[in-house]
mmCIF file with all atom_site columns, C-alpha atoms in Angstrom:
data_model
loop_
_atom_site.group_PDB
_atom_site.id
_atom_site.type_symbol
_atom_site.label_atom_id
_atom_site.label_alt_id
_atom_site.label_comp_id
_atom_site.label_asym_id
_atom_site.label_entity_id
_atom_site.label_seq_id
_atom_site.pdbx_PDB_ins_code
_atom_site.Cartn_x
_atom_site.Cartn_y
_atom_site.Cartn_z
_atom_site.occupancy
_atom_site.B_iso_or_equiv
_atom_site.pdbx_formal_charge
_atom_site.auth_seq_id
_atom_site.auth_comp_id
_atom_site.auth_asym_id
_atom_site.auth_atom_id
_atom_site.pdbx_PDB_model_num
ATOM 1   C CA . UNK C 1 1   ? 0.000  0.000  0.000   1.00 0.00 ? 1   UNK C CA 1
ATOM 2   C CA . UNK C 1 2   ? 1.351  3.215  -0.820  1.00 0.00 ? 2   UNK C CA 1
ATOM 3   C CA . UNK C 1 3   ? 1.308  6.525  1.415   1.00 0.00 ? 3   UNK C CA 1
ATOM 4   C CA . UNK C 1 4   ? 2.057  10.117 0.991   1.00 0.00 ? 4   UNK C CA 1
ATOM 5   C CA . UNK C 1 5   ? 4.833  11.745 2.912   1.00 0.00 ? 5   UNK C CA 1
ATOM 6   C CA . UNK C 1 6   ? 5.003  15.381 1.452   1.00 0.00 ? 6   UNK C CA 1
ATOM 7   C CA . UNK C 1 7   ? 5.735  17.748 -1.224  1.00 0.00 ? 7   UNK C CA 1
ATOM 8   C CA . UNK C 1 8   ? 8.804  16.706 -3.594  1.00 0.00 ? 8   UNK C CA 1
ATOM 9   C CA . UNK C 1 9   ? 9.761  20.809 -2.731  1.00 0.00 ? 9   UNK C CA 1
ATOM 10  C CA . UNK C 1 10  ? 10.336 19.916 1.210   1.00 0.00 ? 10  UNK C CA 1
ATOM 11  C CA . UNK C 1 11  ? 12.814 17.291 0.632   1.00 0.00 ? 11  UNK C CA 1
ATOM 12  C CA . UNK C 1 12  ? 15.632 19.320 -1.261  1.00 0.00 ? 12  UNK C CA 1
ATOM 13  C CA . UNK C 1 13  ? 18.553 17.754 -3.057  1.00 0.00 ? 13  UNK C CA 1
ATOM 14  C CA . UNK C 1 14  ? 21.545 16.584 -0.897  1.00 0.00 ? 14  UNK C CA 1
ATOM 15  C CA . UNK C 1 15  ? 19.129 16.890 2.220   1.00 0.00 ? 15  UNK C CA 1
ATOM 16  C CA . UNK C 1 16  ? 16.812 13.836 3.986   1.00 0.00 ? 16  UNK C CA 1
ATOM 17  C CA . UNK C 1 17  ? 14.041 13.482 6.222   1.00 0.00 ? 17  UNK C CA 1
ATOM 18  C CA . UNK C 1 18  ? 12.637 10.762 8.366   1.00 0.00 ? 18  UNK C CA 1
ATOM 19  C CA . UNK C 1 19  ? 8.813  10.044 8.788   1.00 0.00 ? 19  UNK C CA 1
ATOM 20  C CA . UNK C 1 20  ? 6.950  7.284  10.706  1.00 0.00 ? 20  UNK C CA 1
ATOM 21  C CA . UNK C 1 21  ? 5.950  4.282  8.709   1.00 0.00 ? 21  UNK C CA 1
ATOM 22  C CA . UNK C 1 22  ? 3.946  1.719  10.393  1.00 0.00 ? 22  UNK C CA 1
ATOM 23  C CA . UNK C 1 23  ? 5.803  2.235  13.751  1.00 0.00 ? 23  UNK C CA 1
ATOM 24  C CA . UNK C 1 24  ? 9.414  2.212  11.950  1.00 0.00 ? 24  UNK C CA 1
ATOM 25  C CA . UNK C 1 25  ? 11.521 5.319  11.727  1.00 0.00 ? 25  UNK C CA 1
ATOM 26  C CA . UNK C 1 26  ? 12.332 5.753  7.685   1.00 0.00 ? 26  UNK C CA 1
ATOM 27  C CA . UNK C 1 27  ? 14.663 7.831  6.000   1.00 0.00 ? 27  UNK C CA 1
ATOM 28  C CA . UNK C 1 28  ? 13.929 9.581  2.819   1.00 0.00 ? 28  UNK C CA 1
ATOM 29  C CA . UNK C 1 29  ? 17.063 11.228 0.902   1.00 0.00 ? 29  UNK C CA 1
ATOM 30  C CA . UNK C 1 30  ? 17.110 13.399 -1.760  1.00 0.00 ? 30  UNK C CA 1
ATOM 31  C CA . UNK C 1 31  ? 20.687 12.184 -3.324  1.00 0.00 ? 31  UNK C CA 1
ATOM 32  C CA . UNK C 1 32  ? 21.761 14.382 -6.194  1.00 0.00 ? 32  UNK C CA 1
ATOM 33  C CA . UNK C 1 33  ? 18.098 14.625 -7.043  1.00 0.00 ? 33  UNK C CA 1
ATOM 34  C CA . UNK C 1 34  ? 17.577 10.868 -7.073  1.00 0.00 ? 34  UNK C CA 1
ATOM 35  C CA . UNK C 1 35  ? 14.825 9.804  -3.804  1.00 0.00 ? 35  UNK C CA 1
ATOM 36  C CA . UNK C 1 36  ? 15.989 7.163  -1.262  1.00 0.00 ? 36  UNK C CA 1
ATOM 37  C CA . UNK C 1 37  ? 14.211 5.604  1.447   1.00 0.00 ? 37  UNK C CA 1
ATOM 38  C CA . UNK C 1 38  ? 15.644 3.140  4.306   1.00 0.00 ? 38  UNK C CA 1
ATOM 39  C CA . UNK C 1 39  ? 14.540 1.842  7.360   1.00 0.00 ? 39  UNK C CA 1
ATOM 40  C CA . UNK C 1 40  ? 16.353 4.206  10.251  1.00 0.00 ? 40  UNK C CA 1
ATOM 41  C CA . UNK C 1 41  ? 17.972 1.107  11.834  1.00 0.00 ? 41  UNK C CA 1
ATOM 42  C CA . UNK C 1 42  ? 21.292 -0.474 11.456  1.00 0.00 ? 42  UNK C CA 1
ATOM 43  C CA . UNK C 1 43  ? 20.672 -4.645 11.618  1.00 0.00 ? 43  UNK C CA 1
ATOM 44  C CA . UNK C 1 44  ? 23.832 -4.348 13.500  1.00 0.00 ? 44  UNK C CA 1
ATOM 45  C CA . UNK C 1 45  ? 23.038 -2.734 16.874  1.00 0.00 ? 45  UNK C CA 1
ATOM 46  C CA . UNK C 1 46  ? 20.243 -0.582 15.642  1.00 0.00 ? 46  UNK C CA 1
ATOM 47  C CA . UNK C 1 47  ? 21.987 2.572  14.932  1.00 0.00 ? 47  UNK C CA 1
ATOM 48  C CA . UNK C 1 48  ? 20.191 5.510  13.422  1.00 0.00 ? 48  UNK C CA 1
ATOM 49  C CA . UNK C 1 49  ? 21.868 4.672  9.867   1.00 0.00 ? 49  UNK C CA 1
ATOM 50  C CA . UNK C 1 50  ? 19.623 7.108  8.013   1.00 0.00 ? 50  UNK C CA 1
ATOM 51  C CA . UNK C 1 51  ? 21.583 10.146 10.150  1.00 0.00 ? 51  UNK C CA 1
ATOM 52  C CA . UNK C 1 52  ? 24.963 8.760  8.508   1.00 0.00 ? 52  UNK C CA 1
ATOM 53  C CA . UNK C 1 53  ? 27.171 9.765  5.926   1.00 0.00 ? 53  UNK C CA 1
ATOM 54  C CA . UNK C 1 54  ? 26.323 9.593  2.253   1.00 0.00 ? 54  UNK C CA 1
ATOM 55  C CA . UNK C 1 55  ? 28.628 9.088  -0.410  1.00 0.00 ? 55  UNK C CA 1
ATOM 56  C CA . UNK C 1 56  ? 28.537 8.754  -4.601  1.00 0.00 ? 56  UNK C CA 1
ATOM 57  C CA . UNK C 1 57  ? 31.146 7.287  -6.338  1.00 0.00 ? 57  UNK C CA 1
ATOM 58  C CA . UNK C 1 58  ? 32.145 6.788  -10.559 1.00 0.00 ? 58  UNK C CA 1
ATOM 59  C CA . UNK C 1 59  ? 31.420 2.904  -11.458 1.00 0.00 ? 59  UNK C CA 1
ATOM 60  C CA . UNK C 1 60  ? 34.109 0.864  -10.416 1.00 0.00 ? 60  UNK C CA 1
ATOM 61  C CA . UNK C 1 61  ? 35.684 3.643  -8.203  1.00 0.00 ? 61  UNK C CA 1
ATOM 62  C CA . UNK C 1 62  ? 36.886 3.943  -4.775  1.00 0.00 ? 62  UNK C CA 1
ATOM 63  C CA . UNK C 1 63  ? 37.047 7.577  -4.340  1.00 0.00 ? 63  UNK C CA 1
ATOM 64  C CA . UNK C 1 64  ? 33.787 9.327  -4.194  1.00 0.00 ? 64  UNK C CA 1
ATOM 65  C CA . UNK C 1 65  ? 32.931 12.217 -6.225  1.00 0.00 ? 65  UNK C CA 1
ATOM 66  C CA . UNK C 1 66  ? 29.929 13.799 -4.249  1.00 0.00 ? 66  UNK C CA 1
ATOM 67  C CA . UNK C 1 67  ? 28.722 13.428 -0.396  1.00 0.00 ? 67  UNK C CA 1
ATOM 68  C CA . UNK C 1 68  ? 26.820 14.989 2.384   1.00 0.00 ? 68  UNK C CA 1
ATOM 69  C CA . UNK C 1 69  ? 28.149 14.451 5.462   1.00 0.00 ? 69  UNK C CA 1
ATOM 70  C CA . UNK C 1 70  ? 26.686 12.958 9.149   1.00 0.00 ? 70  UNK C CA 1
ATOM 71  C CA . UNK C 1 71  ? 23.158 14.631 9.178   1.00 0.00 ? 71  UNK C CA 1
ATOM 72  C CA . UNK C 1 72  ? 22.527 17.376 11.659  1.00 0.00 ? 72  UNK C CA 1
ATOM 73  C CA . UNK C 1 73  ? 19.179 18.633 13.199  1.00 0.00 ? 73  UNK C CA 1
ATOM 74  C CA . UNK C 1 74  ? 20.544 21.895 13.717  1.00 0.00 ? 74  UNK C CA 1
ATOM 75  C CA . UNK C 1 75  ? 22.242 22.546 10.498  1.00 0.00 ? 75  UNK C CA 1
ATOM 76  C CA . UNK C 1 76  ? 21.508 21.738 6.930   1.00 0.00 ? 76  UNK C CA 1
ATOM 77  C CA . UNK C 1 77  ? 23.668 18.712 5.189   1.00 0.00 ? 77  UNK C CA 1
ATOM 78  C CA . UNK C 1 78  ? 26.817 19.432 3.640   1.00 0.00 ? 78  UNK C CA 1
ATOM 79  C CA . UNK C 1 79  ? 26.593 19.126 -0.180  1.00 0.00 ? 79  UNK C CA 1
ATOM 80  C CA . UNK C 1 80  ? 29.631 18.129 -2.314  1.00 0.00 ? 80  UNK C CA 1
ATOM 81  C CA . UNK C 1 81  ? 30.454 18.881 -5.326  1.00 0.00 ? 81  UNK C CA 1
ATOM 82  C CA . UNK C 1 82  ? 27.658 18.069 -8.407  1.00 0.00 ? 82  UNK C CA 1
ATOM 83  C CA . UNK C 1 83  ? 27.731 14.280 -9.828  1.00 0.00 ? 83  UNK C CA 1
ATOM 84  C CA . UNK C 1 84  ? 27.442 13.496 -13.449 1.00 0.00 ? 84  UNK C CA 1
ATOM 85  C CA . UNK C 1 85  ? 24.459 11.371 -14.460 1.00 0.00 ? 85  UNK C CA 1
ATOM 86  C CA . UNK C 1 86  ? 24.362 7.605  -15.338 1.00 0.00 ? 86  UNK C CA 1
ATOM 87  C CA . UNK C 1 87  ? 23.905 8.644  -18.904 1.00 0.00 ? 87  UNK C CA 1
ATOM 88  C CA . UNK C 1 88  ? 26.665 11.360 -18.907 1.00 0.00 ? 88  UNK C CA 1
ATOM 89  C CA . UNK C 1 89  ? 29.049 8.545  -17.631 1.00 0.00 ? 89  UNK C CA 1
ATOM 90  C CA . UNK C 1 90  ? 27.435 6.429  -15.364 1.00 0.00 ? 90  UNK C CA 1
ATOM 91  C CA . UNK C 1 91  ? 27.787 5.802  -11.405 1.00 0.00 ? 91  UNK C CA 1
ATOM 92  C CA . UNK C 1 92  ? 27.673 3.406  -8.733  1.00 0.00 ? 92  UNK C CA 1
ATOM 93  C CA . UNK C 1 93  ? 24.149 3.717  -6.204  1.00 0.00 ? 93  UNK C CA 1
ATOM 94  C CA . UNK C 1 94  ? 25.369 5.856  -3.478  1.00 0.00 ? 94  UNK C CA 1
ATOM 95  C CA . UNK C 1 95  ? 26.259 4.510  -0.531  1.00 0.00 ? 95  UNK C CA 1
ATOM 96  C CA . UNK C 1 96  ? 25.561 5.435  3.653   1.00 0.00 ? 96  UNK C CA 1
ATOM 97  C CA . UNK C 1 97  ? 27.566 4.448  6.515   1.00 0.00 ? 97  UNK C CA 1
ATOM 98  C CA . UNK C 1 98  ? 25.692 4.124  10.310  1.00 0.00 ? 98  UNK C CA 1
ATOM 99  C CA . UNK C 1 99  ? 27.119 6.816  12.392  1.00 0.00 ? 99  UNK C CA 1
ATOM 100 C CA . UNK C 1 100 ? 27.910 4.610  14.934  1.00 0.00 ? 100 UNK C CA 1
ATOM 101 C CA . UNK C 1 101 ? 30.129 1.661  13.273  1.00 0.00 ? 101 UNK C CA 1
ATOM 102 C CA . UNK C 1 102 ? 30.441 2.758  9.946   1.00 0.00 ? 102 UNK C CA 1
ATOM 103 C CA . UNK C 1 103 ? 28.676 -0.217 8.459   1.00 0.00 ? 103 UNK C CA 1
ATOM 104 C CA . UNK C 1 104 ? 27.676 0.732  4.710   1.00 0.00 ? 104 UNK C CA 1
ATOM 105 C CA . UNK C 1 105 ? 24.861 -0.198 2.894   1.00 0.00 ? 105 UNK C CA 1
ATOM 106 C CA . UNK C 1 106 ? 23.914 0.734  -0.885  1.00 0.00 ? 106 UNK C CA 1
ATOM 107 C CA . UNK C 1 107 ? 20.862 3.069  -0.852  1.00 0.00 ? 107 UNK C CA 1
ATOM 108 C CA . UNK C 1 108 ? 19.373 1.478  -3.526  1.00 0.00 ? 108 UNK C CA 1
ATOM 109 C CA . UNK C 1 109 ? 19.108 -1.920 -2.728  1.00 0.00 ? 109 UNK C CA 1
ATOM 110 C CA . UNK C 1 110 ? 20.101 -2.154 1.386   1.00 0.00 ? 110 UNK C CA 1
ATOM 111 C CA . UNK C 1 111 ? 22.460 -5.070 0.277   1.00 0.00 ? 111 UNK C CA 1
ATOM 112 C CA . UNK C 1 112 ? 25.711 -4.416 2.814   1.00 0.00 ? 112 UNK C CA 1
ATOM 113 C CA . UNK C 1 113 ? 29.254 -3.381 2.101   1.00 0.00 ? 113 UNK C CA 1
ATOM 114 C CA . UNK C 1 114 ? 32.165 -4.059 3.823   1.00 0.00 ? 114 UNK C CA 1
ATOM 115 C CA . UNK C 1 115 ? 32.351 -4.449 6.880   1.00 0.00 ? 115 UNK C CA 1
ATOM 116 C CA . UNK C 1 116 ? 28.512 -5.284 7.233   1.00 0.00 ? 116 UNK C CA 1
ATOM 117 C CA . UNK C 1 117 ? 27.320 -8.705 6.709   1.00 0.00 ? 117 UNK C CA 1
ATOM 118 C CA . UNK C 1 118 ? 23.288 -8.225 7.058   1.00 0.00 ? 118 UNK C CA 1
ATOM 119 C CA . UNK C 1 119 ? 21.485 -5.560 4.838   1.00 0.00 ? 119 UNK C CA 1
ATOM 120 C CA . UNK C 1 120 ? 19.449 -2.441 6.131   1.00 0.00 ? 120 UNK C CA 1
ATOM 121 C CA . UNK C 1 121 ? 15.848 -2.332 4.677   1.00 0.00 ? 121 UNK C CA 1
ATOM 122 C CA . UNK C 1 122 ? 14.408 -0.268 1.785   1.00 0.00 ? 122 UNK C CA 1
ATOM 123 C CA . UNK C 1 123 ? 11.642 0.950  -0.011  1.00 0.00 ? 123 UNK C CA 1
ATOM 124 C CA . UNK C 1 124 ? 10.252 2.065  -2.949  1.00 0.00 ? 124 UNK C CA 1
ATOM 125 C CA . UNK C 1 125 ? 9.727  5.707  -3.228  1.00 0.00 ? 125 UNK C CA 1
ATOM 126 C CA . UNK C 1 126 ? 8.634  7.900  -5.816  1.00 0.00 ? 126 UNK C CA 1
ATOM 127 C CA . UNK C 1 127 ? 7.235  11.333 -6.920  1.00 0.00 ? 127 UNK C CA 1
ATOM 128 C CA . UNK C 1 128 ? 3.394  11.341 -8.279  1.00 0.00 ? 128 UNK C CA 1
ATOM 129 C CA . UNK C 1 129 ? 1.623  14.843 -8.901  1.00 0.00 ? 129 UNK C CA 1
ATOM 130 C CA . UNK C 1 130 ? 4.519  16.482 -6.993  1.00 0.00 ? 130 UNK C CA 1
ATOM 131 C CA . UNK C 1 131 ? 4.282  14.554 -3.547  1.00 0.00 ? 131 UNK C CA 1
ATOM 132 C CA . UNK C 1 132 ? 6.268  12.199 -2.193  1.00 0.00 ? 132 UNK C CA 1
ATOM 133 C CA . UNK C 1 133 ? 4.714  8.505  -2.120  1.00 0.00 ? 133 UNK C CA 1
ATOM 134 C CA . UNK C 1 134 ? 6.098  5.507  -0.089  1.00 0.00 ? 134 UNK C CA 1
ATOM 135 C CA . UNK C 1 135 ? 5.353  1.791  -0.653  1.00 0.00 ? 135 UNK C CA 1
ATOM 136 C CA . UNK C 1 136 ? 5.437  1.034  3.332   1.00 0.00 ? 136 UNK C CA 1
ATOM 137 C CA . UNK C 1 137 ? 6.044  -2.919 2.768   1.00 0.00 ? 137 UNK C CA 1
ATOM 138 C CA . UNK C 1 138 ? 9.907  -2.977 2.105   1.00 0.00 ? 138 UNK C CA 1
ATOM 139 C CA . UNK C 1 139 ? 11.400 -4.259 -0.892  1.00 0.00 ? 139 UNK C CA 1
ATOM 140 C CA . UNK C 1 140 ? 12.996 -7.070 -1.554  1.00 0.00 ? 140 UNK C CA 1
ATOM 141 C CA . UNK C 1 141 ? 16.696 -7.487 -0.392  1.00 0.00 ? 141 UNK C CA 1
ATOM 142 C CA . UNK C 1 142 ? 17.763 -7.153 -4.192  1.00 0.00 ? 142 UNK C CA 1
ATOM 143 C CA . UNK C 1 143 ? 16.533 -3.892 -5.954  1.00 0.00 ? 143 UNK C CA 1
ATOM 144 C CA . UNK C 1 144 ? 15.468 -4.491 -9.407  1.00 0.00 ? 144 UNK C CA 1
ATOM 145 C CA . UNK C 1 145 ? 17.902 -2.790 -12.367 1.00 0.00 ? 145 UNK C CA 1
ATOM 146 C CA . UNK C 1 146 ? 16.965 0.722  -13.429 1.00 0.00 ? 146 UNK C CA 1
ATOM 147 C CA . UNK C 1 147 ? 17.244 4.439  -12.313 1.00 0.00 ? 147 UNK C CA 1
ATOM 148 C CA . UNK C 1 148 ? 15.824 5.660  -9.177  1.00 0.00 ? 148 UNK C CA 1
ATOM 149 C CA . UNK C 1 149 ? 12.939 8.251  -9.167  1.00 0.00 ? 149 UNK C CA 1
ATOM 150 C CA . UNK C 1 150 ? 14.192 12.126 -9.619  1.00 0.00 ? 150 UNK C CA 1
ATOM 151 C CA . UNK C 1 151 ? 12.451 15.208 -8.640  1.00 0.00 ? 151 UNK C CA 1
ATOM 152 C CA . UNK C 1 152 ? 11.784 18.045 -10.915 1.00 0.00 ? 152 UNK C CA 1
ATOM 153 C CA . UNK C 1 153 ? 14.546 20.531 -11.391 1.00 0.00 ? 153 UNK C CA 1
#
């Protein structure tokens, strides 16, 4: 079942917010104009892993090209510099790290990077008639292939 969260306009790029689904804290981020959403909890001692670090790097790259850092209540995120597209040159699904551990999961899919060995759950998310919607069953642990929903410029 899907439900609306808000207007695409209060969740600016390179910025995140977190809503209550069905008793579960869940992340939405705005990366680079692409819409995530995760479950708030790290599988590996239930860290606020939505809050953490996000970062974008080129396919088959270690060094990241764009990133906003630790979230902040009090401050807006820190935006890096501007990404190029999958079609200008493609791009691996961003990345966040739990600001407790540092486990990292792929936004896109929740499947775990080093050093985690369980995944973090997501959901499908997407703009309709300018508001944000949220299928609040997660996804499966694999994310099917394709782009992720954008927001209007």
């Amino acid at each position: 079942m899907s439900i609306t969260l808000c207007a695409s306009s209060e969740i600016p790029v390179n910025t995140r917010k977190f809503y209550d689904v069905g008793g579960e804290s869940v992340a939405i981020l705005n990366v680079d104009g692409e819409l995530y959403a995760i479950r708030n909890t790290c599988p590996h001692m239930g860290g606020p892993v939505g809050e953490g670090k996000v970062v974008r790097k080129p396919a088959g790259s270690e060094h990241p090209v764009s990133r906003f850092q630790t979230f902040s209540p009090a401050r807006k995120a820190v935006v890096g510099e501007p990404i190029r597209s999958r079609e200008q040159g493609g791009i691996d699904p961003p990345t966040i790290s739990c600001p407790l551990h540092g486990w990292e999961f792929d936004l896109a899919s929740g499947e775990p990077a080093f050093p985690a060995k369980r995944g973090v759950t997501t959901y499908e998310v997407w703009v309709e008639d300018g508001l944000v919607k949220l299928d609040d069953g997660p996804k499966t642990p694999k994310a099917e292939a394709g782009g992720r929903p954008s927001l209007p410029a």
